[in-house]
DNA sequence: GTCTATAGATCGATAGAC
DNA sequence: GTCTATCGATCTATAGAC
């Protein structure tokens, strides 16, 4: 087929298929979109392949022909989400500034990113909830998201020697853990009204702990 | 391991007391024991009332007559577990010693308690995994476990003025968050071999951060 | 109160037409 | 490759005997 022929027929084909059908949408991606909606909302066990097919706009047999069975579809979805959410980690700047200003900004960005992304929240819920029955998928999550996050924060701490951090990796886990725990209690477990706390208080406390820190040698007179 | 030994002894004593069973065990408790085994292993959706009845040693109709429906049974189980696990929080001592020695001991105890209790781990998995569909149960978890934990650590920090903690509650969340995040990555998400770290490194880093901390006034020359 | 037996719906997965 | 139609298993919940 020539380009000219496609151009002439474009309007006609569009009217027939009701889609901008210059290129057919990849069915696999289409299915994964529907699977994401269902799995993130209902979890693994409560998600039916019928509803996945309906949400994706295809037949159930098409889903099975692409992904084998329910577990295969679930694994493909988790791997896709782990890659998608990884990209949102690399958007960090302000490394050159002083920690006094850059650290709270770093934490604020991370907090806002997770708090404003219900999809990310539902993904973590799903991974933790199924980590007992799908340990391999939990490890993919750790490999693609937790590990890069820890390494990034660890490098940040190590490249600011004035902070006197003896163990950057362990300290990175403390900072990230504080943020993750805050999100889990306030948002994931709906503890906002039971143990209320403004994010600023946590950010200030973390910054204060890390900034006004002395080396053990200097502390023990 | 002393924990395993205690568990073995407890099971033995329990078996002994079951022998002179002149009085039948409460059916409701019996059902909840079976429900716990099934829900903690398979999650909410993948747990069938047939297997709960079989695990409890009663008929399915008996389960329904006691708890109404599947959700009612699940709610009763979560409330029972939230009360049971609360008791394990109050076993803390060594408040009088110096933080330099009592703080790492406090953290070590908390870590060992969770790491050596797969039931507790599975309970957290279940609560987080179902927190989107059962927000009320997640709030019960926060009310009975997270909130007391934060308050306990907050009081500990406040009663050691030499630590110069400006915001004890926020700092308590940092410490607990670091421990919870460590357990979640290493054990719950099976990240032991992907991001290995000895618990001692985390404990030392936390202790170092908190102990060698100066008040903001003293830090800014 | 507790049981057996079963209804009615929905599940994962597949065969066969096109 | 994608569809419709369907199978056998399993699910929640209940009716009725004891």
Coordinates of C-alpha atoms (C1' of nucleotides) in Angstrom, one line a residue:
Chain A
X1 CA 0.0 0.0 0.0
X2 CA 1.2 3.4 -0.9
X3 CA 1.1 6.5 1.3
X4 CA -1.2 8.2 -1.1
X5 CA -3.7 5.5 -1.0
X6 CA -3.7 5.5 2.7
X7 CA -4.2 9.2 2.8
X8 CA -7.1 9.0 0.4
X9 CA -8.8 6.2 2.3
X10 CA -8.0 7.6 5.8
X11 CA -11.3 9.4 6.3
X12 CA -13.3 6.5 5.1
X13 CA -11.5 3.9 7.3
X14 CA -11.8 6.2 10.3
X15 CA -15.6 6.4 9.8
X16 CA -15.8 2.6 9.6
X17 CA -13.7 1.7 12.6
X18 CA -14.5 4.8 14.7
X19 CA -10.8 5.0 15.5
X20 CA -7.8 6.9 14.2
X21 CA -6.8 3.6 12.6
X22 CA -3.7 4.7 10.8
X23 CA -2.0 2.1 13.0
X24 CA -3.9 -0.5 15.0
X25 CA -3.4 -0.2 18.7
X26 CA -1.3 -3.0 20.1
X27 CA -3.7 -5.5 21.6
X28 CA -1.3 -6.5 24.3
X29 CA -1.0 -3.0 25.6
X30 CA -4.8 -2.6 25.3
X31 CA -5.2 -5.7 27.5
X32 CA -2.6 -4.5 30.0
X33 CA -4.5 -1.3 30.4
X34 CA -7.7 -3.1 31.3
X35 CA -5.8 -5.5 33.5
X36 CA -4.2 -2.6 35.4
X37 CA -7.5 -1.0 36.1
X38 CA -9.0 -4.3 37.5
X39 CA -6.0 -5.7 39.4
X40 CA -5.2 -2.3 41.1
X41 CA -8.8 -1.9 42.1
X42 CA -9.8 -5.5 43.2
X43 CA -6.5 -7.2 43.9
X44 CA -5.4 -10.5 42.3
X45 CA -7.9 -13.0 43.5
X46 CA -10.9 -10.8 43.2
X47 CA -10.2 -9.9 39.7
X48 CA -11.9 -11.9 37.0
X49 CA -10.7 -12.5 33.5
X50 CA -14.2 -11.6 32.3
X51 CA -13.9 -8.1 33.7
X52 CA -10.4 -7.7 32.4
X53 CA -11.5 -8.6 28.9
X54 CA -14.5 -6.2 29.2
X55 CA -12.3 -3.4 30.6
X56 CA -9.9 -3.9 27.7
X57 CA -12.6 -4.1 25.1
X58 CA -11.6 -7.5 23.8
X59 CA -12.8 -11.1 24.2
X60 CA -11.7 -13.3 27.0
X61 CA -10.1 -15.8 24.5
X62 CA -7.9 -12.9 23.2
X63 CA -6.6 -12.3 26.7
X64 CA -5.7 -15.9 27.1
X65 CA -4.0 -16.2 23.7
X66 CA -1.7 -13.2 24.6
X67 CA -0.8 -14.0 28.2
X68 CA -1.4 -17.8 28.7
X69 CA -3.3 -17.6 32.0
X70 CA -4.2 -15.3 34.8
X71 CA -0.8 -15.5 36.5
X72 CA 0.9 -14.7 33.3
X73 CA -1.2 -11.6 32.8
X74 CA -0.5 -10.5 36.4
X75 CA 3.2 -11.0 36.0
X76 CA 3.3 -9.0 32.8
X77 CA 1.3 -6.2 34.4
X78 CA 3.6 -6.0 37.4
X79 CA 6.7 -5.9 35.3
X80 CA 5.2 -3.2 33.2
X81 CA 4.2 -1.1 36.2
X82 CA 7.6 -1.6 37.8
X83 CA 9.2 -0.2 34.7
X84 CA 6.8 2.7 34.3
X85 CA 7.1 3.8 37.9
X86 CA 10.9 3.6 37.8
X87 CA 11.0 6.6 35.4
X88 CA 9.3 8.8 38.0
X89 CA 12.3 8.3 40.3
X90 CA 15.0 9.9 38.1
X91 CA 13.4 13.3 38.1
X92 CA 15.6 14.8 40.8
X93 CA 17.7 17.9 40.7
X94 CA 19.1 20.5 43.1
X95 CA 22.0 18.2 44.0
X96 CA 24.5 21.0 44.1
X97 CA 22.7 23.1 46.8
X98 CA 23.3 22.8 50.5
X99 CA 21.6 19.9 52.2
X100 CA 19.9 22.4 54.5
X101 CA 17.8 23.5 51.6
X102 CA 18.0 20.6 49.1
X103 CA 17.2 17.8 51.5
X104 CA 13.7 19.0 52.5
X105 CA 13.0 19.8 48.9
X106 CA 14.1 16.3 47.9
X107 CA 11.8 14.7 50.5
X108 CA 8.9 17.1 49.7
X109 CA 9.2 16.1 46.0
X110 CA 9.1 12.4 46.8
X111 CA 6.2 12.8 49.2
X112 CA 4.1 14.8 46.8
X113 CA 4.9 12.4 44.0
X114 CA 3.5 9.4 45.9
X115 CA 0.6 11.2 47.6
X116 CA -0.6 12.7 44.3
X117 CA -0.5 9.4 42.5
X118 CA -3.3 7.0 43.6
X119 CA -2.2 4.5 41.0
X120 CA 1.2 4.3 42.6
X121 CA -0.4 3.8 46.0
X122 CA -2.6 1.0 44.7
X123 CA 0.4 -0.6 43.1
X124 CA 2.3 -0.7 46.4
X125 CA -0.9 -2.1 48.1
X126 CA -1.1 -4.8 45.5
X127 CA 2.6 -5.8 45.7
X128 CA 2.6 -6.0 49.5
X129 CA -0.7 -7.8 49.6
X130 CA 0.4 -10.4 47.2
X131 CA 4.1 -10.6 48.3
X132 CA 3.4 -13.8 50.2
X133 CA 1.9 -15.6 47.2
X134 CA 4.1 -13.9 44.5
X135 CA 7.5 -13.5 46.0
X136 CA 9.2 -13.2 42.6
X137 CA 7.0 -10.2 41.7
X138 CA 7.8 -8.5 45.1
X139 CA 11.5 -9.0 44.3
X140 CA 11.0 -7.3 40.9
X141 CA 9.5 -4.4 42.8
X142 CA 12.5 -4.2 45.1
X143 CA 14.9 -4.5 42.3
X144 CA 13.3 -1.8 40.0
X145 CA 12.0 0.7 42.6
X146 CA 13.3 0.2 46.2
X147 CA 16.9 -0.5 45.3
X148 CA 17.4 2.5 43.0
X149 CA 15.7 4.7 45.5
X150 CA 18.0 3.6 48.3
X151 CA 21.0 4.0 46.1
X152 CA 20.0 7.4 44.9
X153 CA 19.5 8.8 48.4
X154 CA 22.7 7.0 49.6
X155 CA 24.7 8.7 46.9
X156 CA 23.2 12.1 47.8
X157 CA 24.2 11.6 51.4
X158 CA 27.7 10.4 50.5
X159 CA 28.4 13.4 48.2
X160 CA 27.8 15.8 51.1
X161 CA 30.7 15.0 53.4
X162 CA 29.9 17.9 55.7
X163 CA 26.9 15.8 56.9
X164 CA 29.3 13.3 58.6
X165 CA 27.2 10.3 57.7
X166 CA 29.1 7.2 58.7
X167 CA 26.8 4.8 56.9
X168 CA 25.1 6.5 54.0
X169 CA 23.1 3.4 52.9
X170 CA 21.7 2.7 56.3
X171 CA 20.9 6.4 56.8
X172 CA 19.2 6.5 53.3
X173 CA 17.0 3.7 54.5
X174 CA 16.0 5.7 57.6
X175 CA 15.0 8.7 55.6
X176 CA 13.1 6.8 52.9
X177 CA 11.6 4.6 55.6
X178 CA 10.3 7.6 57.4
X179 CA 8.6 8.9 54.3
X180 CA 7.2 5.5 53.3
X181 CA 5.8 4.9 56.8
X182 CA 4.2 8.3 56.8
X183 CA 2.5 7.7 53.5
X184 CA 1.4 4.2 54.6
X185 CA -0.2 5.4 57.9
X186 CA -1.8 8.6 56.7
X187 CA -3.0 7.6 53.2
X188 CA -2.8 3.8 52.7
X189 CA -4.2 2.8 56.1
X190 CA -6.5 5.9 56.3
X191 CA -5.0 7.1 59.6
X192 CA -5.3 10.8 58.8
X193 CA -7.8 11.5 61.5
X194 CA -6.5 9.0 64.0
X195 CA -2.9 10.1 64.1
X196 CA -2.9 13.5 62.3
X197 CA 0.3 15.1 61.3
X198 CA 1.3 17.7 58.8
X199 CA 3.9 16.6 56.3
X200 CA 6.0 19.6 57.1
X201 CA 6.5 18.4 60.7
X202 CA 8.0 15.1 59.4
X203 CA 10.1 16.9 56.8
X204 CA 11.5 19.3 59.4
X205 CA 12.2 16.5 61.9
X206 CA 14.1 14.5 59.2
X207 CA 16.1 17.5 58.1
X208 CA 16.8 18.5 61.6
X209 CA 18.1 15.0 62.5
X210 CA 20.3 14.7 59.5
X211 CA 21.6 18.3 59.4
X212 CA 22.4 18.8 63.0
X213 CA 24.3 15.6 63.2
X214 CA 27.8 15.2 64.6
X215 CA 30.2 12.4 64.1
X216 CA 30.4 10.0 67.0
X217 CA 34.0 11.0 67.7
X218 CA 33.0 14.7 68.0
X219 CA 30.0 13.9 70.1
X220 CA 31.8 11.8 72.8
X221 CA 34.0 14.3 74.4
Chain B
X1 CA 16.3 -19.8 69.5
X2 CA 14.4 -19.0 72.7
X3 CA 11.3 -17.9 70.8
X4 CA 10.9 -21.3 69.1
X5 CA 11.5 -23.0 72.3
X6 CA 8.8 -21.0 74.0
X7 CA 6.5 -21.6 71.1
X8 CA 7.1 -25.3 71.4
X9 CA 6.4 -25.3 75.1
X10 CA 3.3 -23.3 74.7
X11 CA 1.9 -25.7 72.1
X12 CA 2.7 -28.6 74.4
X13 CA 0.9 -27.0 77.4
X14 CA -2.0 -26.1 75.1
X15 CA -2.2 -29.8 74.0
X16 CA -2.2 -30.8 77.7
X17 CA -5.0 -28.6 78.6
X18 CA -7.1 -29.9 75.7
X19 CA -7.1 -33.4 77.2
X20 CA -9.4 -32.9 80.2
X21 CA -11.9 -31.2 77.9
X22 CA -14.9 -31.4 80.2
X23 CA -16.0 -28.1 78.7
X24 CA -16.2 -27.7 74.9
X25 CA -14.1 -24.9 73.4
X26 CA -16.1 -21.9 72.4
X27 CA -17.2 -22.5 68.8
X28 CA -16.7 -18.8 67.9
X29 CA -13.0 -18.9 69.0
X30 CA -12.6 -22.2 67.2
X31 CA -14.0 -20.7 64.0
X32 CA -11.7 -17.7 64.4
X33 CA -8.7 -19.9 64.7
X34 CA -9.5 -21.6 61.4
X35 CA -10.3 -18.3 59.8
X36 CA -7.0 -16.8 60.9
X37 CA -5.1 -19.7 59.3
X38 CA -6.9 -19.3 56.0
X39 CA -7.1 -15.5 55.7
X40 CA -3.5 -15.0 56.7
X41 CA -2.4 -17.5 54.2
X42 CA -4.6 -16.8 51.2
X43 CA -5.9 -13.3 51.7
X44 CA -9.5 -12.2 51.8
X45 CA -10.8 -13.0 48.3
X46 CA -8.9 -16.3 47.8
X47 CA -10.2 -17.7 51.1
X48 CA -13.3 -19.8 50.8
X49 CA -15.8 -20.4 53.6
X50 CA -15.5 -24.1 52.8
X51 CA -11.9 -24.2 53.8
X52 CA -12.5 -22.0 56.8
X53 CA -15.1 -24.4 58.1
X54 CA -12.8 -27.4 57.4
X55 CA -9.9 -25.7 59.1
X56 CA -12.1 -24.9 62.1
X57 CA -13.5 -28.4 62.2
X58 CA -17.1 -27.3 61.9
X59 CA -19.7 -27.1 59.2
X60 CA -20.1 -24.2 56.9
X61 CA -23.6 -23.4 58.2
X62 CA -22.1 -23.0 61.7
X63 CA -19.7 -20.4 60.5
X64 CA -22.5 -18.4 58.9
X65 CA -24.7 -18.7 62.0
X66 CA -22.0 -17.1 64.1
X67 CA -20.7 -14.4 61.9
X68 CA -23.4 -13.7 59.3
X69 CA -21.3 -13.6 56.2
X70 CA -17.7 -13.6 54.9
X71 CA -17.2 -9.9 55.6
X72 CA -18.5 -10.3 59.1
X73 CA -16.1 -13.1 59.8
X74 CA -13.2 -11.2 58.4
X75 CA -14.0 -8.1 60.5
X76 CA -14.2 -10.2 63.6
X77 CA -10.9 -11.8 62.9
X78 CA -9.1 -8.5 62.2
X79 CA -10.5 -7.0 65.4
X80 CA -9.3 -10.1 67.4
X81 CA -5.8 -10.0 65.9
X82 CA -5.6 -6.2 66.5
X83 CA -6.2 -6.8 70.2
X84 CA -3.9 -9.8 70.4
X85 CA -1.0 -8.1 68.8
X86 CA -1.5 -5.0 70.9
X87 CA -0.4 -7.0 74.0
X88 CA 3.0 -7.7 72.5
X89 CA 3.7 -3.9 72.4
X90 CA 3.6 -3.3 76.1
X91 CA 6.5 -5.6 76.9
X92 CA 9.1 -2.9 77.1
X93 CA 11.5 -2.1 79.9
X94 CA 14.9 -0.4 80.4
X95 CA 13.4 3.0 80.3
X96 CA 15.7 4.3 83.1
X97 CA 19.0 3.6 81.3
X98 CA 20.8 6.0 79.1
X99 CA 19.5 6.3 75.5
X100 CA 23.0 5.3 74.3
X101 CA 22.3 1.8 75.5
X102 CA 18.5 1.6 75.9
X103 CA 17.6 2.9 72.4
X104 CA 19.4 0.3 70.4
X105 CA 18.0 -2.3 72.8
X106 CA 14.5 -1.0 72.3
X107 CA 14.8 -1.1 68.5
X108 CA 16.4 -4.6 68.6
X109 CA 13.5 -5.9 70.7
X110 CA 11.0 -4.4 68.3
X111 CA 12.8 -5.8 65.3
X112 CA 13.2 -9.3 66.7
X113 CA 9.6 -9.4 67.7
X114 CA 8.3 -8.7 64.2
X115 CA 10.9 -10.7 62.4
X116 CA 10.3 -13.8 64.5
X117 CA 6.6 -13.7 64.2
X118 CA 5.5 -14.7 60.7
X119 CA 1.9 -14.4 61.9
X120 CA 2.4 -10.7 62.6
X121 CA 4.1 -10.3 59.2
X122 CA 1.1 -12.0 57.4
X123 CA -1.3 -9.8 59.4
X124 CA 0.4 -6.6 58.2
X125 CA 0.4 -8.0 54.6
X126 CA -3.3 -8.7 54.9
X127 CA -4.2 -5.3 56.3
X128 CA -2.3 -3.3 53.7
X129 CA -3.4 -5.5 50.9
X130 CA -7.1 -5.1 51.8
X131 CA -6.8 -1.4 53.1
X132 CA -8.4 -0.2 49.8
X133 CA -11.5 -2.4 50.1
X134 CA -11.7 -2.4 53.9
X135 CA -10.7 1.1 55.1
X136 CA -12.5 0.7 58.4
X137 CA -10.3 -2.4 59.3
X138 CA -7.2 -0.5 58.3
X139 CA -8.2 2.3 60.8
X140 CA -8.7 -0.3 63.5
X141 CA -5.1 -1.5 62.8
X142 CA -3.8 2.1 63.1
X143 CA -5.8 2.8 66.2
X144 CA -4.8 -0.4 68.1
X145 CA -1.2 -0.8 66.9
X146 CA 0.3 2.1 65.0
X147 CA -0.9 4.8 67.3
X148 CA 0.2 3.2 70.6
X149 CA 3.5 2.4 69.1
X150 CA 4.1 6.0 68.0
X151 CA 2.9 7.3 71.3
X152 CA 5.2 4.9 73.3
X153 CA 8.3 5.9 71.3
X154 CA 7.3 9.5 71.5
X155 CA 7.1 9.4 75.3
X156 CA 10.4 7.6 75.4
X157 CA 12.1 10.4 73.4
X158 CA 10.3 13.2 75.4
X159 CA 11.5 11.7 78.7
X160 CA 15.1 12.0 77.8
X161 CA 15.6 15.8 77.5
X162 CA 19.3 15.4 76.9
X163 CA 18.4 14.2 73.4
X164 CA 17.2 17.6 72.4
X165 CA 14.3 16.3 70.3
X166 CA 12.3 19.3 69.2
X167 CA 9.4 17.2 67.9
X168 CA 9.2 13.8 69.7
X169 CA 6.2 12.5 67.8
X170 CA 7.7 13.2 64.4
X171 CA 11.0 11.8 65.4
X172 CA 9.2 8.7 66.8
X173 CA 7.7 8.2 63.3
X174 CA 11.1 8.4 61.8
X175 CA 12.5 5.7 64.0
X176 CA 9.5 3.4 63.7
X177 CA 9.3 4.1 60.0
X178 CA 13.0 3.1 59.6
X179 CA 12.3 -0.2 61.3
X180 CA 9.1 -0.9 59.5
X181 CA 10.6 -0.1 56.1
X182 CA 13.6 -2.4 56.9
X183 CA 11.3 -5.3 57.7
X184 CA 9.1 -4.7 54.7
X185 CA 12.0 -4.6 52.2
X186 CA 14.1 -7.5 53.7
X187 CA 11.3 -9.9 54.8
X188 CA 8.0 -9.0 53.4
X189 CA 9.1 -8.2 49.9
X190 CA 11.9 -10.8 50.0
X191 CA 14.7 -8.3 49.3
X192 CA 17.3 -10.0 51.5
X193 CA 19.5 -10.9 48.6
X194 CA 18.8 -7.9 46.4
X195 CA 19.6 -5.2 48.9
X196 CA 21.3 -7.0 51.8
X197 CA 21.9 -5.3 55.1
X198 CA 22.5 -6.5 58.6
X199 CA 20.0 -5.3 61.2
X200 CA 22.9 -4.0 63.3
X201 CA 23.8 -1.4 60.7
X202 CA 20.3 0.0 60.7
X203 CA 20.2 0.0 64.5
X204 CA 23.6 1.7 64.7
X205 CA 22.6 4.3 62.2
X206 CA 19.4 5.2 64.0
X207 CA 21.1 5.3 67.3
X208 CA 23.9 7.5 65.9
X209 CA 21.5 9.9 64.3
X210 CA 19.4 10.3 67.4
X211 CA 22.2 10.3 70.0
X212 CA 24.7 12.6 68.3
X213 CA 22.0 15.1 67.6
X214 CA 22.3 18.8 68.5
X215 CA 19.5 21.3 68.9
X216 CA 19.3 23.6 65.9
X217 CA 20.4 26.5 68.1
X218 CA 23.6 24.8 69.1
X219 CA 24.3 23.6 65.5
X220 CA 24.1 27.0 63.9
X221 CA 27.1 28.8 65.3
Chain C
dG1 C1' -27.3 -24.9 67.6
dT2 C1' -25.2 -27.9 64.3
dC3 C1' -25.4 -30.7 60.6
dT4 C1' -26.1 -32.3 55.3
dA5 C1' -27.5 -31.1 50.9
dT6 C1' -28.1 -28.0 47.4
dA7 C1' -29.4 -23.7 45.0
dG8 C1' -27.7 -20.0 42.0
dA9 C1' -24.0 -17.4 40.4
dT10 C1' -19.4 -16.9 38.8
dC11 C1' -14.9 -18.5 38.2
dG12 C1' -10.6 -19.9 34.9
dA13 C1' -9.9 -21.9 30.8
dT14 C1' -10.9 -23.9 26.1
dA15 C1' -13.1 -25.7 21.6
dG16 C1' -14.5 -24.4 17.3
dA17 C1' -16.4 -21.0 13.8
dC18 C1' -14.7 -17.3 11.0
Chain D
dG1 C1' -5.8 -13.7 15.5
dT2 C1' -10.3 -12.8 17.4
dC3 C1' -14.6 -14.0 18.3
dT4 C1' -19.0 -16.7 20.6
dA5 C1' -20.4 -20.3 23.3
dT6 C1' -19.7 -23.4 26.8
dC7 C1' -17.6 -26.8 30.2
dG8 C1' -16.5 -28.3 34.8
dA9 C1' -15.1 -26.6 39.1
dT10 C1' -15.8 -23.7 42.9
dC11 C1' -17.8 -19.9 45.1
dT12 C1' -21.3 -17.6 48.8
dA13 C1' -25.2 -18.4 51.1
dT14 C1' -29.4 -20.9 52.6
dA15 C1' -33.2 -24.4 53.4
dG16 C1' -34.5 -28.1 56.1
dA17 C1' -33.6 -32.3 59.0
dC18 C1' -32.1 -33.5 63.7

